[in-house]
Coordinates of C-alpha atoms in Angstrom, one line a residue:
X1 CA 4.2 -18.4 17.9
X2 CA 1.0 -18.8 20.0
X3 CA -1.9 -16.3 19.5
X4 CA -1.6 -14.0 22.3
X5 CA 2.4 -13.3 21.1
X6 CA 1.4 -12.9 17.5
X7 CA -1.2 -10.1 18.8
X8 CA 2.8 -8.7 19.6
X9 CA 5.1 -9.6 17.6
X10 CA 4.2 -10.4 13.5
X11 CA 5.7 -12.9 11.2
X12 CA 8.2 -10.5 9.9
X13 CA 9.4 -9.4 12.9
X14 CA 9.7 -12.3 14.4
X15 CA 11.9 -13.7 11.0
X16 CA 14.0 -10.4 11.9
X17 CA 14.4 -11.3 15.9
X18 CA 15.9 -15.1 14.8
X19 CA 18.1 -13.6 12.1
X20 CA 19.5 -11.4 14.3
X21 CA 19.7 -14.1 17.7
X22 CA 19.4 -17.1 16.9
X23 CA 16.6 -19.5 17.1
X24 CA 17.0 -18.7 20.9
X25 CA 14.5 -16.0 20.0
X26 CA 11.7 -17.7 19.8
X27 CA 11.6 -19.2 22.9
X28 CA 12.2 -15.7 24.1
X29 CA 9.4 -15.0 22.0
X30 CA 7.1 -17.2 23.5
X31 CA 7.7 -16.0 26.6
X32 CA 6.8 -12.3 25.7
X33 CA 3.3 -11.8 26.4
X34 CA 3.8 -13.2 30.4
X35 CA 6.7 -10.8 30.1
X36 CA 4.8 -7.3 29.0
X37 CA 1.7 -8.4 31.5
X38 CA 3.8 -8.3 34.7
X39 CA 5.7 -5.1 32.9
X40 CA 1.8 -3.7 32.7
X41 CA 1.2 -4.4 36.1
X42 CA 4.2 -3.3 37.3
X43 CA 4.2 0.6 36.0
X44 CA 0.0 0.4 35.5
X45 CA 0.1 0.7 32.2
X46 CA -2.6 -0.3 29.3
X47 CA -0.4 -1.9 26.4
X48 CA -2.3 -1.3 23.1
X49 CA -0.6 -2.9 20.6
X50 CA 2.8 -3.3 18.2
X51 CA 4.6 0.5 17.4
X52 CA 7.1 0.0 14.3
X53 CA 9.9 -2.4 15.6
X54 CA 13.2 -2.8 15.1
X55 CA 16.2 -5.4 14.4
X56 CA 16.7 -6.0 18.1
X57 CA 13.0 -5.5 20.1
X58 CA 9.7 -5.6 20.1
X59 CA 8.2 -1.9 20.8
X60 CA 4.5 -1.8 22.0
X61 CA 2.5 1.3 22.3
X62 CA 0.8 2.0 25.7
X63 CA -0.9 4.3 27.8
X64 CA 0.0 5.7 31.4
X65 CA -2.9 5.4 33.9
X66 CA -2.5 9.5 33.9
X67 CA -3.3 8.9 30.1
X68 CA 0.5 10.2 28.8
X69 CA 0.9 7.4 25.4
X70 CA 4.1 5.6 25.9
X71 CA 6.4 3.0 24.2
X72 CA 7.2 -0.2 25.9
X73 CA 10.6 -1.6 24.3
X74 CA 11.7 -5.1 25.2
X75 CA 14.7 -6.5 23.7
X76 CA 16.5 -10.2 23.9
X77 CA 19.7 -8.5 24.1
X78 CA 20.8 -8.3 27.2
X79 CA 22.0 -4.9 28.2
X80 CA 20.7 -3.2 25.4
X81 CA 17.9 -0.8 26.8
X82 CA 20.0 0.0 29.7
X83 CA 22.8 0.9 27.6
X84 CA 20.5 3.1 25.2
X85 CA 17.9 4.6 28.4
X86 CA 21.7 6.0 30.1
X87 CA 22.4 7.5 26.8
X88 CA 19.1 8.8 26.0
X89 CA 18.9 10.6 29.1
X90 CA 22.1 12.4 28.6
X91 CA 20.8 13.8 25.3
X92 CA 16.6 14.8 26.9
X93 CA 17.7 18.9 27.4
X94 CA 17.7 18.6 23.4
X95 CA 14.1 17.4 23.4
X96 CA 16.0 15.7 20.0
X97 CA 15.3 11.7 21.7
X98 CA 12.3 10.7 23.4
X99 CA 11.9 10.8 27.5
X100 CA 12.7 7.9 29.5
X101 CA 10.1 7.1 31.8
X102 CA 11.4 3.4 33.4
X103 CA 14.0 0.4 32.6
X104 CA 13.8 -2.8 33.7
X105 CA 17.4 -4.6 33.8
X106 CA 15.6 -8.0 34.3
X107 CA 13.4 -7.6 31.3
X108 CA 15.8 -5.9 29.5
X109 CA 12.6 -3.3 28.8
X110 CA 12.8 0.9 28.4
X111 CA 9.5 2.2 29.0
X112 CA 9.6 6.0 27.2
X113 CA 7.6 8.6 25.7
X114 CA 5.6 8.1 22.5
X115 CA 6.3 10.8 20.2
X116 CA 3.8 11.9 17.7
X117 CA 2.1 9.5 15.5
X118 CA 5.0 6.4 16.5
X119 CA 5.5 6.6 12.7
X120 CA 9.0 6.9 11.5
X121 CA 10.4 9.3 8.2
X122 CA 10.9 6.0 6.6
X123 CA 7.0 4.5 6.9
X124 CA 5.7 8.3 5.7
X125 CA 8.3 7.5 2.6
X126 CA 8.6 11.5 2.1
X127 CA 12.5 13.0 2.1
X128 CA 12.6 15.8 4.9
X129 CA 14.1 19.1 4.4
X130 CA 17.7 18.4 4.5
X131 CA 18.0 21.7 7.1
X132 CA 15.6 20.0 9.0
X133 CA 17.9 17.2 9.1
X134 CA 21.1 19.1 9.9
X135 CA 19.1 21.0 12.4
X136 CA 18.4 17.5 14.4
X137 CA 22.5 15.8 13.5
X138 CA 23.6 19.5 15.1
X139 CA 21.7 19.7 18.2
X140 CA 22.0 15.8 19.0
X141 CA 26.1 16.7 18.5
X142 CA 26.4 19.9 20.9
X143 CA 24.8 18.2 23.7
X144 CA 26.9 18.9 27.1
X145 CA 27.2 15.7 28.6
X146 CA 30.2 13.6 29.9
X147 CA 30.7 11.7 27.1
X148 CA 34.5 10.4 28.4
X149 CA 32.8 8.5 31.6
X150 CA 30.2 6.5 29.7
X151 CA 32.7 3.2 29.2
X152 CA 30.2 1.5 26.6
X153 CA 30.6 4.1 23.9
X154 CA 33.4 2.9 21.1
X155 CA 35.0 5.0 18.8
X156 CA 33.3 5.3 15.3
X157 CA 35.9 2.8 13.9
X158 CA 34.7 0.3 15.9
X159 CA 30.9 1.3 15.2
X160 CA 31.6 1.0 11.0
X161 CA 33.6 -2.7 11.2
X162 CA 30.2 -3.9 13.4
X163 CA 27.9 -2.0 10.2
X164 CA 30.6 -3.2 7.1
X165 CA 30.7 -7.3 8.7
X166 CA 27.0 -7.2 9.3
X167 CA 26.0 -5.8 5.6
X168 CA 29.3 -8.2 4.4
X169 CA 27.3 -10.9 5.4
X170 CA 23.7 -9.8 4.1
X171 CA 25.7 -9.2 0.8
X172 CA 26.8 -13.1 1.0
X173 CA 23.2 -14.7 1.6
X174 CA 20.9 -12.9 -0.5
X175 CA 20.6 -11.4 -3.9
X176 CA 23.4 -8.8 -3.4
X177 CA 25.7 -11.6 -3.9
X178 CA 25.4 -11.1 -7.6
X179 CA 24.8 -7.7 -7.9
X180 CA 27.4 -5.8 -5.6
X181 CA 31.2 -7.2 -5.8
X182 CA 32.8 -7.8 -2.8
X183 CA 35.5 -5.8 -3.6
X184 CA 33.4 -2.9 -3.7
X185 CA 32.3 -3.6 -0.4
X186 CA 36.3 -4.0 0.6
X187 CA 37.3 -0.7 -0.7
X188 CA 34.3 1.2 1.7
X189 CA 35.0 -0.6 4.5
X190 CA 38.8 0.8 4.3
X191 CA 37.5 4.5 3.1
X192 CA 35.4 4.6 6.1
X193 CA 37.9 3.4 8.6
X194 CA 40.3 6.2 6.7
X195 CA 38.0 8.3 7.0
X196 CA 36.8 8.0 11.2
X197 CA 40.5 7.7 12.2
X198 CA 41.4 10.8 10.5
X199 CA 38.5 12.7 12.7
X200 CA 39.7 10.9 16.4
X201 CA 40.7 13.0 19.0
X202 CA 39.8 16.3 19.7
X203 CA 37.6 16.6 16.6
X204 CA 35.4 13.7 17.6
X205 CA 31.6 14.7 18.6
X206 CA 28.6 12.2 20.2
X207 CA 27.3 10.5 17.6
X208 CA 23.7 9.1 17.6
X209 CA 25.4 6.3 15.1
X210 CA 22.6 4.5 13.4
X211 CA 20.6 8.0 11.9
X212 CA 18.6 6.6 9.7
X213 CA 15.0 7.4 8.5
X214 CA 13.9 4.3 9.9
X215 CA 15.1 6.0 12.9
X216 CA 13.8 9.2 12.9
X217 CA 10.3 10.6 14.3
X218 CA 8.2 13.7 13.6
X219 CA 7.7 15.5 16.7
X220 CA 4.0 15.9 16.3
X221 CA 1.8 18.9 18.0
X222 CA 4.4 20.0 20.2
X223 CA 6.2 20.7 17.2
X224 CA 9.5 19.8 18.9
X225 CA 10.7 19.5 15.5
X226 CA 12.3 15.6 14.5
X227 CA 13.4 13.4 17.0
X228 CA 16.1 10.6 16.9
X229 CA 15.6 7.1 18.3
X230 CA 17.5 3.3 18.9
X231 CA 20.8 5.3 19.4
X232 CA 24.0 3.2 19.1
X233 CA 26.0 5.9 20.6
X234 CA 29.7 6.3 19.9
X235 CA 32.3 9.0 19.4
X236 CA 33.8 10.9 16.3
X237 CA 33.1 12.8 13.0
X238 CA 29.7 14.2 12.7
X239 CA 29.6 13.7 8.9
X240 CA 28.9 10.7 9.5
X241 CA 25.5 10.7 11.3
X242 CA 24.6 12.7 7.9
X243 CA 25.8 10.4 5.5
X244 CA 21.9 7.7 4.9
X245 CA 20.6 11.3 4.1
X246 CA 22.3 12.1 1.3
X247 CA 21.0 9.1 -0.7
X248 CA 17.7 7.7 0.7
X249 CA 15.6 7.9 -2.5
X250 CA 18.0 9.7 -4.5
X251 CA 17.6 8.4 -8.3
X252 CA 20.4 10.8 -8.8
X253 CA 24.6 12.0 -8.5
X254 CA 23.0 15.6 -8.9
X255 CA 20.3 14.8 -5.8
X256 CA 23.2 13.7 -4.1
X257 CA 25.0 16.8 -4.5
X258 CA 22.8 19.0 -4.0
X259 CA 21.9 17.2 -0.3
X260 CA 25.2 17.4 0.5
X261 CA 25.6 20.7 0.2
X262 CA 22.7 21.4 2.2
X263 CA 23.9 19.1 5.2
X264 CA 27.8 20.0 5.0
X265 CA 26.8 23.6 5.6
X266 CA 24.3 23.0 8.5
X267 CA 26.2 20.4 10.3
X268 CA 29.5 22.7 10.1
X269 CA 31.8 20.0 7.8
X270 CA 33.3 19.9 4.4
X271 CA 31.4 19.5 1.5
X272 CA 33.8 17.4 -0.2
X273 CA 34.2 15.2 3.4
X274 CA 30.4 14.6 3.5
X275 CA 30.6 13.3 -0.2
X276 CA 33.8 11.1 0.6
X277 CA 31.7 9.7 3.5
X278 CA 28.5 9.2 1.1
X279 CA 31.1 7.3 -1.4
X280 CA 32.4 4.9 1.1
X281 CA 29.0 4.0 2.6
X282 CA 26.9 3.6 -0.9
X283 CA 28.4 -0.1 -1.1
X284 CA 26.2 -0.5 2.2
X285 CA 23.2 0.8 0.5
X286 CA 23.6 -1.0 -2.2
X287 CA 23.7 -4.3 -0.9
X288 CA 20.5 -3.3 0.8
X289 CA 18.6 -2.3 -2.2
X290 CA 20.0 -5.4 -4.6
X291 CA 18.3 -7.9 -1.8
X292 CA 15.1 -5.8 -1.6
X293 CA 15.4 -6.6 -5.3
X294 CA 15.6 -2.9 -6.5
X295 CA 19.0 -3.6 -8.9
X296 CA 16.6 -2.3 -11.8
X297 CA 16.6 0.7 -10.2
X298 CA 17.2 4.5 -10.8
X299 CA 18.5 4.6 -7.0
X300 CA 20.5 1.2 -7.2
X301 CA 22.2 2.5 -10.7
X302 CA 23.1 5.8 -8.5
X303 CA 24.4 4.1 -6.0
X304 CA 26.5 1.9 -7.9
X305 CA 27.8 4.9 -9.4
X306 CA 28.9 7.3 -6.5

């Protein structure tokens, strides 16, 4: 990478970008800080620098020439940001997903509102109130929006086979190989389709679908409460936009228990359905922590476990 796109984008994120497209990336990298200048220009904006990225951008922070702080996301994948400004607009009367000030198609770019700090639940490393949590899955889930005429939203089924081949394959190339068997990973996959076809139909609610505390702001002064970001929007149970809550930084069945109690209640589902969720997915969460190298783990040995 040049200079003036390193300013942008750092080494990590860049390894993540190529990962996920292809060495195509980096030319698409090279071509970013051209890209974000005539994006500046365009919507007068002063672009101060990276905001915590993702798999698939690069988010910058910036400021408004009426001095409101923003977030410029840009993104190789085409049709991404249009996908996810339609569907963040749909949920804004919650005040539960950031405002959407501008998309470019062309640039594949959502310019929106910076919320609080820019820091996400998972950089701050502290485990929210689990009502606070089921507070934020239940208003995101009783929006009023017509969810039936929005054509790129998939059933949940379709959501988990993306999730289970993706960490399949992160399983296969790194140190999960030897640490999580693949039948393990199998057996999820099949509880969670089991589990997502049992809820279609009438029962299904909008999902935000990738609810993680990686995506997941504090609403700052406003004290709008948390607020949900990088939606992959699709349709059915809403146990399972709870489910990376009951175990992020568990060390513990009994902390897993006693989060799922908490969420089952506030989100209006089974306690025992929120645990069969958790169950399926914690092959997922393994795999993750084995190739952080954290198989020496309280958390890794609980996951294994459940």
């Amino acid at each position: 990478m040049n200079d003036v796109t390193q300013q942008l984008v750092d080494e990590k994120q860049k390894e993540r970008l190529v990962r996920r497209f292809g060495t195509g990336a980096l030319d698409w990298l090279a071509d970013l800080p051209a890209r974000v200048d005539e994006l500046a220009q365009r919507w007068n904006l002063t672009v101060e620098g990276p905001a915590p990225h993702g798999r698939t951008s690069v988010v910058l922070f910036c400021t408004r020439a009426d001095g409101a702080r923003g977030v410029l996301k840009i993104s190789p994948d085409h049709g991404l940001v249009t996908s996810e400004a339609r569907v963040l607009r749909l949920w804004q009367d919650t005040r539960r997903v950031p405002g959407v000030w501008g998309v470019d198609a062309e640039y594949n770019t959502l310019l929106m509102e910076a919320v609080g700090t820019g820091r996400t639940v998972a950089l701050e490393g502290e485990v929210p109130d689990m009502a606070e949590i089921a507070a934020l899955i239940t208003d995101l889930h009783s929006a009023d929006m017509p969810w039936n005429d929005l054509g790129e939203l998939h059933p949940l089924h379709s959501r988990l086979n993306f999730i289970f081949d993706m960490w399949e394959r992160e399983r296969q190339t790194g140190p999960a190989a030897d640490a999580v068997p693949p039948s393990m990973m199998h057996q999820g996959h099949a509880r969670a389709r089991d589990l997502s076809h049992a809820e279609d139909g009438d029962g299904a609610v909008p999902l935000h679908g990738d609810l993680h505390p990686g995506n997941v702001l504090h609403g700052g002064p406003e004290q709008r409460g948390l607020v949900a970001v990088d939606p992959r929007a699709c349709i059915g149970d809403s146990a399972a936009d709870a489910v990376d809550w009951t175990v992020w930084r568990a060390d513990s069945l009994e902390q897993v228990e006693r989060r799922v109690g908490v969420l089952s209640a506030g989100i209006g589902v089974s306690r025992q359905r929120l645990m069969d969720w958790s169950q399926a997915c914690a092959p997922l969460f393994a795999v993750a922590a084995a190739n952080r190298g954290r198989t020496d783990t309280a958390h890794f040995a609980m996951l294994m476990e459940l």
